[in-house]
């Protein structure tokens, strides 16, 4: 572990992102020293990280239920400067991480909402459910984004699984979507559920 923490400073951002992702994916419980070394190395190299690498690090922090607010705050600041470089999948992961970590960064979340609007047609059903779930936590603040997510979900309805559809329905319900749109989603979900 000491050797690994010493060598972290030689890792490039892609390797750091991959390492954090792998630890979270396999639910590897890092030693406090290893976690501190990884976080410190990420902080030192944060400006070198791509949007995708920031998204991966945020996802790993959310998945491992990290508590280091300093690294989260710095990652949020860096994500703000690169918001137009995020793909739909990267934004979905970032939005999910926000919601999971209960981060309060209104400026970045507003930027995520704006960038999500411009990439709406590129979201997968799962991506729509993740951003919908995140926007729904702000009940009504992003009603236009929830409406766009619901409209896009209607267009992709056959590709939705039950869990993803329930997240989009919740976003429509609490996100301030017009009642008729929510009703269309519910009818579509009911028709989908009755299919053989």
PDB file of C-alpha atoms in Angstrom:
ATOM      1  CA  UNK A   1       0.000   0.000   0.000  1.00  0.00           C
ATOM      2  CA  UNK A   2       2.839   2.433   0.833  1.00  0.00           C
ATOM      3  CA  UNK A   3       4.523   1.650  -2.464  1.00  0.00           C
ATOM      4  CA  UNK A   4       1.250   2.200  -4.329  1.00  0.00           C
ATOM      5  CA  UNK A   5       0.595   5.542  -2.627  1.00  0.00           C
ATOM      6  CA  UNK A   6       4.153   6.653  -3.412  1.00  0.00           C
ATOM      7  CA  UNK A   7       3.727   5.739  -7.079  1.00  0.00           C
ATOM      8  CA  UNK A   8       0.397   7.558  -7.477  1.00  0.00           C
ATOM      9  CA  UNK A   9       2.180  10.822  -8.213  1.00  0.00           C
ATOM     10  CA  UNK A  10       3.489   9.204 -11.417  1.00  0.00           C
ATOM     11  CA  UNK A  11      -0.014   8.314 -12.618  1.00  0.00           C
ATOM     12  CA  UNK A  12      -1.561  10.350 -15.419  1.00  0.00           C
ATOM     13  CA  UNK A  13      -5.210  11.484 -15.046  1.00  0.00           C
ATOM     14  CA  UNK A  14      -6.544   8.527 -17.073  1.00  0.00           C
ATOM     15  CA  UNK A  15      -4.787   6.070 -14.757  1.00  0.00           C
ATOM     16  CA  UNK A  16      -6.037   7.880 -11.642  1.00  0.00           C
ATOM     17  CA  UNK A  17      -9.573   7.913 -13.039  1.00  0.00           C
ATOM     18  CA  UNK A  18      -9.364   4.215 -13.909  1.00  0.00           C
ATOM     19  CA  UNK A  19      -8.005   3.344 -10.462  1.00  0.00           C
ATOM     20  CA  UNK A  20     -10.752   5.262  -8.626  1.00  0.00           C
ATOM     21  CA  UNK A  21     -13.387   3.714 -10.915  1.00  0.00           C
ATOM     22  CA  UNK A  22     -12.004   0.191 -10.362  1.00  0.00           C
ATOM     23  CA  UNK A  23     -11.892   0.597  -6.567  1.00  0.00           C
ATOM     24  CA  UNK A  24     -15.529   1.734  -6.555  1.00  0.00           C
ATOM     25  CA  UNK A  25     -16.686  -0.877  -9.078  1.00  0.00           C
ATOM     26  CA  UNK A  26     -15.332  -3.827  -7.089  1.00  0.00           C
ATOM     27  CA  UNK A  27     -16.276  -2.151  -3.800  1.00  0.00           C
ATOM     28  CA  UNK A  28     -12.641  -2.245  -2.701  1.00  0.00           C
ATOM     29  CA  UNK A  29     -12.287  -0.615   0.676  1.00  0.00           C
ATOM     30  CA  UNK A  30      -9.184   1.529   0.447  1.00  0.00           C
ATOM     31  CA  UNK A  31      -7.015   2.227   3.450  1.00  0.00           C
ATOM     32  CA  UNK A  32      -7.343   5.777   4.726  1.00  0.00           C
ATOM     33  CA  UNK A  33      -3.762   6.414   3.603  1.00  0.00           C
ATOM     34  CA  UNK A  34      -4.470   5.143   0.084  1.00  0.00           C
ATOM     35  CA  UNK A  35      -7.688   7.176  -0.187  1.00  0.00           C
ATOM     36  CA  UNK A  36      -5.920  10.312   1.057  1.00  0.00           C
ATOM     37  CA  UNK A  37      -3.033   9.766  -1.375  1.00  0.00           C
ATOM     38  CA  UNK A  38      -5.403   9.193  -4.301  1.00  0.00           C
ATOM     39  CA  UNK A  39      -7.428  12.298  -3.424  1.00  0.00           C
ATOM     40  CA  UNK A  40      -4.294  14.419  -2.979  1.00  0.00           C
ATOM     41  CA  UNK A  41      -2.916  13.266  -6.325  1.00  0.00           C
ATOM     42  CA  UNK A  42      -6.220  13.996  -8.056  1.00  0.00           C
ATOM     43  CA  UNK A  43      -6.258  17.474  -6.503  1.00  0.00           C
ATOM     44  CA  UNK A  44      -2.695  18.164  -7.694  1.00  0.00           C
ATOM     45  CA  UNK A  45      -3.514  17.142 -11.267  1.00  0.00           C
ATOM     46  CA  UNK A  46      -7.150  18.257 -11.417  1.00  0.00           C
ATOM     47  CA  UNK A  47      -6.683  20.774 -14.246  1.00  0.00           C
ATOM     48  CA  UNK A  48      -5.347  17.970 -16.455  1.00  0.00           C
ATOM     49  CA  UNK A  49      -8.508  15.865 -16.113  1.00  0.00           C
ATOM     50  CA  UNK A  50     -10.903  15.571 -19.053  1.00  0.00           C
ATOM     51  CA  UNK A  51     -14.651  15.860 -18.571  1.00  0.00           C
ATOM     52  CA  UNK A  52     -14.972  12.057 -18.782  1.00  0.00           C
ATOM     53  CA  UNK A  53     -12.289  11.564 -16.144  1.00  0.00           C
ATOM     54  CA  UNK A  54     -14.014  14.059 -13.830  1.00  0.00           C
ATOM     55  CA  UNK A  55     -17.269  12.172 -14.339  1.00  0.00           C
ATOM     56  CA  UNK A  56     -15.554   8.858 -13.535  1.00  0.00           C
ATOM     57  CA  UNK A  57     -13.972  10.248 -10.356  1.00  0.00           C
ATOM     58  CA  UNK A  58     -17.297  11.769  -9.213  1.00  0.00           C
ATOM     59  CA  UNK A  59     -19.056   8.454  -9.920  1.00  0.00           C
ATOM     60  CA  UNK A  60     -16.444   6.576  -7.888  1.00  0.00           C
ATOM     61  CA  UNK A  61     -16.807   9.022  -4.974  1.00  0.00           C
ATOM     62  CA  UNK A  62     -20.592   8.638  -5.024  1.00  0.00           C
ATOM     63  CA  UNK A  63     -20.435   4.853  -5.352  1.00  0.00           C
ATOM     64  CA  UNK A  64     -18.013   4.537  -2.453  1.00  0.00           C
ATOM     65  CA  UNK A  65     -19.973   7.107  -0.405  1.00  0.00           C
ATOM     66  CA  UNK A  66     -16.929   9.324   0.023  1.00  0.00           C
ATOM     67  CA  UNK A  67     -16.990  12.079   2.602  1.00  0.00           C
ATOM     68  CA  UNK A  68     -14.059  14.269   1.485  1.00  0.00           C
ATOM     69  CA  UNK A  69     -15.886  17.493   0.607  1.00  0.00           C
ATOM     70  CA  UNK A  70     -12.689  19.264  -0.480  1.00  0.00           C
ATOM     71  CA  UNK A  71     -12.115  16.957  -3.448  1.00  0.00           C
ATOM     72  CA  UNK A  72     -15.809  17.076  -4.374  1.00  0.00           C
ATOM     73  CA  UNK A  73     -15.815  20.876  -4.293  1.00  0.00           C
ATOM     74  CA  UNK A  74     -12.688  21.075  -6.483  1.00  0.00           C
ATOM     75  CA  UNK A  75     -14.065  18.501  -8.936  1.00  0.00           C
ATOM     76  CA  UNK A  76     -17.275  20.544  -9.162  1.00  0.00           C
ATOM     77  CA  UNK A  77     -15.275  23.685  -9.903  1.00  0.00           C
ATOM     78  CA  UNK A  78     -13.293  21.916 -12.598  1.00  0.00           C
ATOM     79  CA  UNK A  79     -16.441  20.347 -14.076  1.00  0.00           C
ATOM     80  CA  UNK A  80     -17.923  23.848 -14.376  1.00  0.00           C
ATOM     81  CA  UNK A  81     -15.041  24.959 -16.563  1.00  0.00           C
ATOM     82  CA  UNK A  82     -15.438  21.921 -18.838  1.00  0.00           C
ATOM     83  CA  UNK A  83     -19.236  21.550 -18.882  1.00  0.00           C
ATOM     84  CA  UNK A  84     -19.513  21.794 -22.685  1.00  0.00           C
ATOM     85  CA  UNK A  85     -17.043  18.910 -23.042  1.00  0.00           C
ATOM     86  CA  UNK A  86     -19.285  16.412 -21.231  1.00  0.00           C
ATOM     87  CA  UNK A  87     -21.110  13.786 -23.258  1.00  0.00           C
ATOM     88  CA  UNK A  88     -24.692  12.842 -22.440  1.00  0.00           C
ATOM     89  CA  UNK A  89     -23.413   9.785 -20.551  1.00  0.00           C
ATOM     90  CA  UNK A  90     -20.880  11.882 -18.635  1.00  0.00           C
ATOM     91  CA  UNK A  91     -23.577  14.412 -17.674  1.00  0.00           C
ATOM     92  CA  UNK A  92     -25.905  11.620 -16.554  1.00  0.00           C
ATOM     93  CA  UNK A  93     -23.170  10.172 -14.358  1.00  0.00           C
ATOM     94  CA  UNK A  94     -22.302  13.616 -12.990  1.00  0.00           C
ATOM     95  CA  UNK A  95     -25.969  14.391 -12.229  1.00  0.00           C
ATOM     96  CA  UNK A  96     -26.412  11.018 -10.519  1.00  0.00           C
ATOM     97  CA  UNK A  97     -23.262  11.629  -8.452  1.00  0.00           C
ATOM     98  CA  UNK A  98     -24.599  15.040  -7.424  1.00  0.00           C
ATOM     99  CA  UNK A  99     -27.872  13.578  -6.261  1.00  0.00           C
ATOM    100  CA  UNK A 100     -26.234  10.619  -4.505  1.00  0.00           C
ATOM    101  CA  UNK A 101     -23.700  12.786  -2.663  1.00  0.00           C
ATOM    102  CA  UNK A 102     -26.326  15.455  -1.865  1.00  0.00           C
ATOM    103  CA  UNK A 103     -24.019  18.161  -3.197  1.00  0.00           C
ATOM    104  CA  UNK A 104     -25.206  21.723  -3.094  1.00  0.00           C
ATOM    105  CA  UNK A 105     -23.526  23.429  -6.018  1.00  0.00           C
ATOM    106  CA  UNK A 106     -26.387  25.361  -7.676  1.00  0.00           C
ATOM    107  CA  UNK A 107     -24.216  27.012 -10.336  1.00  0.00           C
ATOM    108  CA  UNK A 108     -22.800  23.708 -11.549  1.00  0.00           C
ATOM    109  CA  UNK A 109     -26.189  22.016 -11.404  1.00  0.00           C
ATOM    110  CA  UNK A 110     -27.665  24.839 -13.509  1.00  0.00           C
ATOM    111  CA  UNK A 111     -24.815  24.296 -15.993  1.00  0.00           C
ATOM    112  CA  UNK A 112     -25.564  20.545 -16.033  1.00  0.00           C
ATOM    113  CA  UNK A 113     -29.215  21.357 -16.758  1.00  0.00           C
ATOM    114  CA  UNK A 114     -28.284  23.724 -19.602  1.00  0.00           C
ATOM    115  CA  UNK A 115     -25.840  21.260 -21.172  1.00  0.00           C
ATOM    116  CA  UNK A 116     -28.357  18.417 -20.731  1.00  0.00           C
ATOM    117  CA  UNK A 117     -30.905  20.419 -22.720  1.00  0.00           C
ATOM    118  CA  UNK A 118     -28.476  20.759 -25.615  1.00  0.00           C
ATOM    119  CA  UNK A 119     -27.700  17.008 -25.583  1.00  0.00           C
ATOM    120  CA  UNK A 120     -31.233  15.758 -24.836  1.00  0.00           C
ATOM    121  CA  UNK A 121     -31.504  13.615 -27.983  1.00  0.00           C
ATOM    122  CA  UNK A 122     -28.246  11.857 -27.143  1.00  0.00           C
ATOM    123  CA  UNK A 123     -29.315  10.457 -23.754  1.00  0.00           C
ATOM    124  CA  UNK A 124     -30.045   6.748 -23.467  1.00  0.00           C
ATOM    125  CA  UNK A 125     -33.131   5.699 -21.498  1.00  0.00           C
ATOM    126  CA  UNK A 126     -30.881   5.010 -18.497  1.00  0.00           C
ATOM    127  CA  UNK A 127     -29.190   8.407 -18.871  1.00  0.00           C
ATOM    128  CA  UNK A 128     -32.591  10.116 -19.000  1.00  0.00           C
ATOM    129  CA  UNK A 129     -33.584   8.335 -15.798  1.00  0.00           C
ATOM    130  CA  UNK A 130     -30.390   9.459 -14.025  1.00  0.00           C
ATOM    131  CA  UNK A 131     -30.714  13.130 -14.967  1.00  0.00           C
ATOM    132  CA  UNK A 132     -34.469  13.005 -14.334  1.00  0.00           C
ATOM    133  CA  UNK A 133     -33.883  11.587 -10.885  1.00  0.00           C
ATOM    134  CA  UNK A 134     -31.320  14.289 -10.103  1.00  0.00           C
ATOM    135  CA  UNK A 135     -33.522  17.123 -11.395  1.00  0.00           C
ATOM    136  CA  UNK A 136     -36.505  15.770  -9.456  1.00  0.00           C
ATOM    137  CA  UNK A 137     -34.621  16.218  -6.199  1.00  0.00           C
ATOM    138  CA  UNK A 138     -34.842  19.961  -6.769  1.00  0.00           C
ATOM    139  CA  UNK A 139     -38.670  19.770  -7.056  1.00  0.00           C
ATOM    140  CA  UNK A 140     -39.802  22.271  -9.603  1.00  0.00           C
ATOM    141  CA  UNK A 141     -36.587  24.288  -9.965  1.00  0.00           C
ATOM    142  CA  UNK A 142     -35.864  22.566 -13.261  1.00  0.00           C
ATOM    143  CA  UNK A 143     -39.402  21.965 -14.529  1.00  0.00           C
ATOM    144  CA  UNK A 144     -38.422  22.823 -18.113  1.00  0.00           C
ATOM    145  CA  UNK A 145     -35.622  20.229 -17.989  1.00  0.00           C
ATOM    146  CA  UNK A 146     -38.019  17.653 -16.502  1.00  0.00           C
ATOM    147  CA  UNK A 147     -40.473  18.402 -19.322  1.00  0.00           C
ATOM    148  CA  UNK A 148     -37.733  17.900 -21.929  1.00  0.00           C
ATOM    149  CA  UNK A 149     -36.658  14.645 -20.255  1.00  0.00           C
ATOM    150  CA  UNK A 150     -40.266  13.419 -20.220  1.00  0.00           C
ATOM    151  CA  UNK A 151     -40.760  14.285 -23.900  1.00  0.00           C
ATOM    152  CA  UNK A 152     -37.546  12.506 -24.823  1.00  0.00           C
ATOM    153  CA  UNK A 153     -38.585   9.527 -22.701  1.00  0.00           C
ATOM    154  CA  UNK A 154     -41.855   9.314 -24.632  1.00  0.00           C
ATOM    155  CA  UNK A 155     -39.868   9.154 -27.867  1.00  0.00           C
ATOM    156  CA  UNK A 156     -37.693   6.346 -26.446  1.00  0.00           C
ATOM    157  CA  UNK A 157     -40.362   4.537 -24.423  1.00  0.00           C
ATOM    158  CA  UNK A 158     -39.820   1.059 -25.934  1.00  0.00           C
ATOM    159  CA  UNK A 159     -36.203   1.140 -24.733  1.00  0.00           C
ATOM    160  CA  UNK A 160     -37.045   1.771 -21.078  1.00  0.00           C
ATOM    161  CA  UNK A 161     -36.864  -0.804 -18.324  1.00  0.00           C
ATOM    162  CA  UNK A 162     -39.145  -0.565 -15.307  1.00  0.00           C
ATOM    163  CA  UNK A 163     -36.581   1.067 -12.978  1.00  0.00           C
ATOM    164  CA  UNK A 164     -35.533   3.728 -15.482  1.00  0.00           C
ATOM    165  CA  UNK A 165     -39.147   4.476 -16.364  1.00  0.00           C
ATOM    166  CA  UNK A 166     -40.071   4.890 -12.702  1.00  0.00           C
ATOM    167  CA  UNK A 167     -37.286   7.499 -12.288  1.00  0.00           C
ATOM    168  CA  UNK A 168     -38.550   9.467 -15.295  1.00  0.00           C
ATOM    169  CA  UNK A 169     -42.152   9.242 -14.041  1.00  0.00           C
ATOM    170  CA  UNK A 170     -41.002  10.586 -10.666  1.00  0.00           C
ATOM    171  CA  UNK A 171     -39.162  13.422 -12.407  1.00  0.00           C
ATOM    172  CA  UNK A 172     -42.342  14.262 -14.325  1.00  0.00           C
ATOM    173  CA  UNK A 173     -44.461  14.119 -11.170  1.00  0.00           C
ATOM    174  CA  UNK A 174     -42.296  16.170  -8.818  1.00  0.00           C
ATOM    175  CA  UNK A 175     -40.413  18.162 -11.427  1.00  0.00           C
ATOM    176  CA  UNK A 176     -43.389  20.282 -12.404  1.00  0.00           C
ATOM    177  CA  UNK A 177     -44.177  18.751 -15.800  1.00  0.00           C
ATOM    178  CA  UNK A 178     -47.549  19.548 -17.303  1.00  0.00           C
ATOM    179  CA  UNK A 179     -50.164  17.005 -16.189  1.00  0.00           C
ATOM    180  CA  UNK A 180     -50.932  15.940 -19.749  1.00  0.00           C
ATOM    181  CA  UNK A 181     -47.317  14.953 -20.333  1.00  0.00           C
ATOM    182  CA  UNK A 182     -47.210  12.941 -17.115  1.00  0.00           C
ATOM    183  CA  UNK A 183     -50.428  11.248 -18.157  1.00  0.00           C
ATOM    184  CA  UNK A 184     -48.940  10.337 -21.557  1.00  0.00           C
ATOM    185  CA  UNK A 185     -45.940   8.823 -19.798  1.00  0.00           C
ATOM    186  CA  UNK A 186     -48.163   6.868 -17.412  1.00  0.00           C
ATOM    187  CA  UNK A 187     -50.309   5.603 -20.297  1.00  0.00           C
ATOM    188  CA  UNK A 188     -47.193   4.617 -22.216  1.00  0.00           C
ATOM    189  CA  UNK A 189     -45.814   2.826 -19.168  1.00  0.00           C
ATOM    190  CA  UNK A 190     -49.109   0.993 -18.628  1.00  0.00           C
ATOM    191  CA  UNK A 191     -49.246  -0.058 -22.283  1.00  0.00           C
ATOM    192  CA  UNK A 192     -45.658  -1.225 -22.050  1.00  0.00           C
ATOM    193  CA  UNK A 193     -46.388  -3.238 -18.887  1.00  0.00           C
ATOM    194  CA  UNK A 194     -49.320  -5.018 -20.559  1.00  0.00           C
ATOM    195  CA  UNK A 195     -47.188  -6.161 -23.506  1.00  0.00           C
ATOM    196  CA  UNK A 196     -46.494  -9.887 -23.603  1.00  0.00           C
TER     197      UNK A 196
END
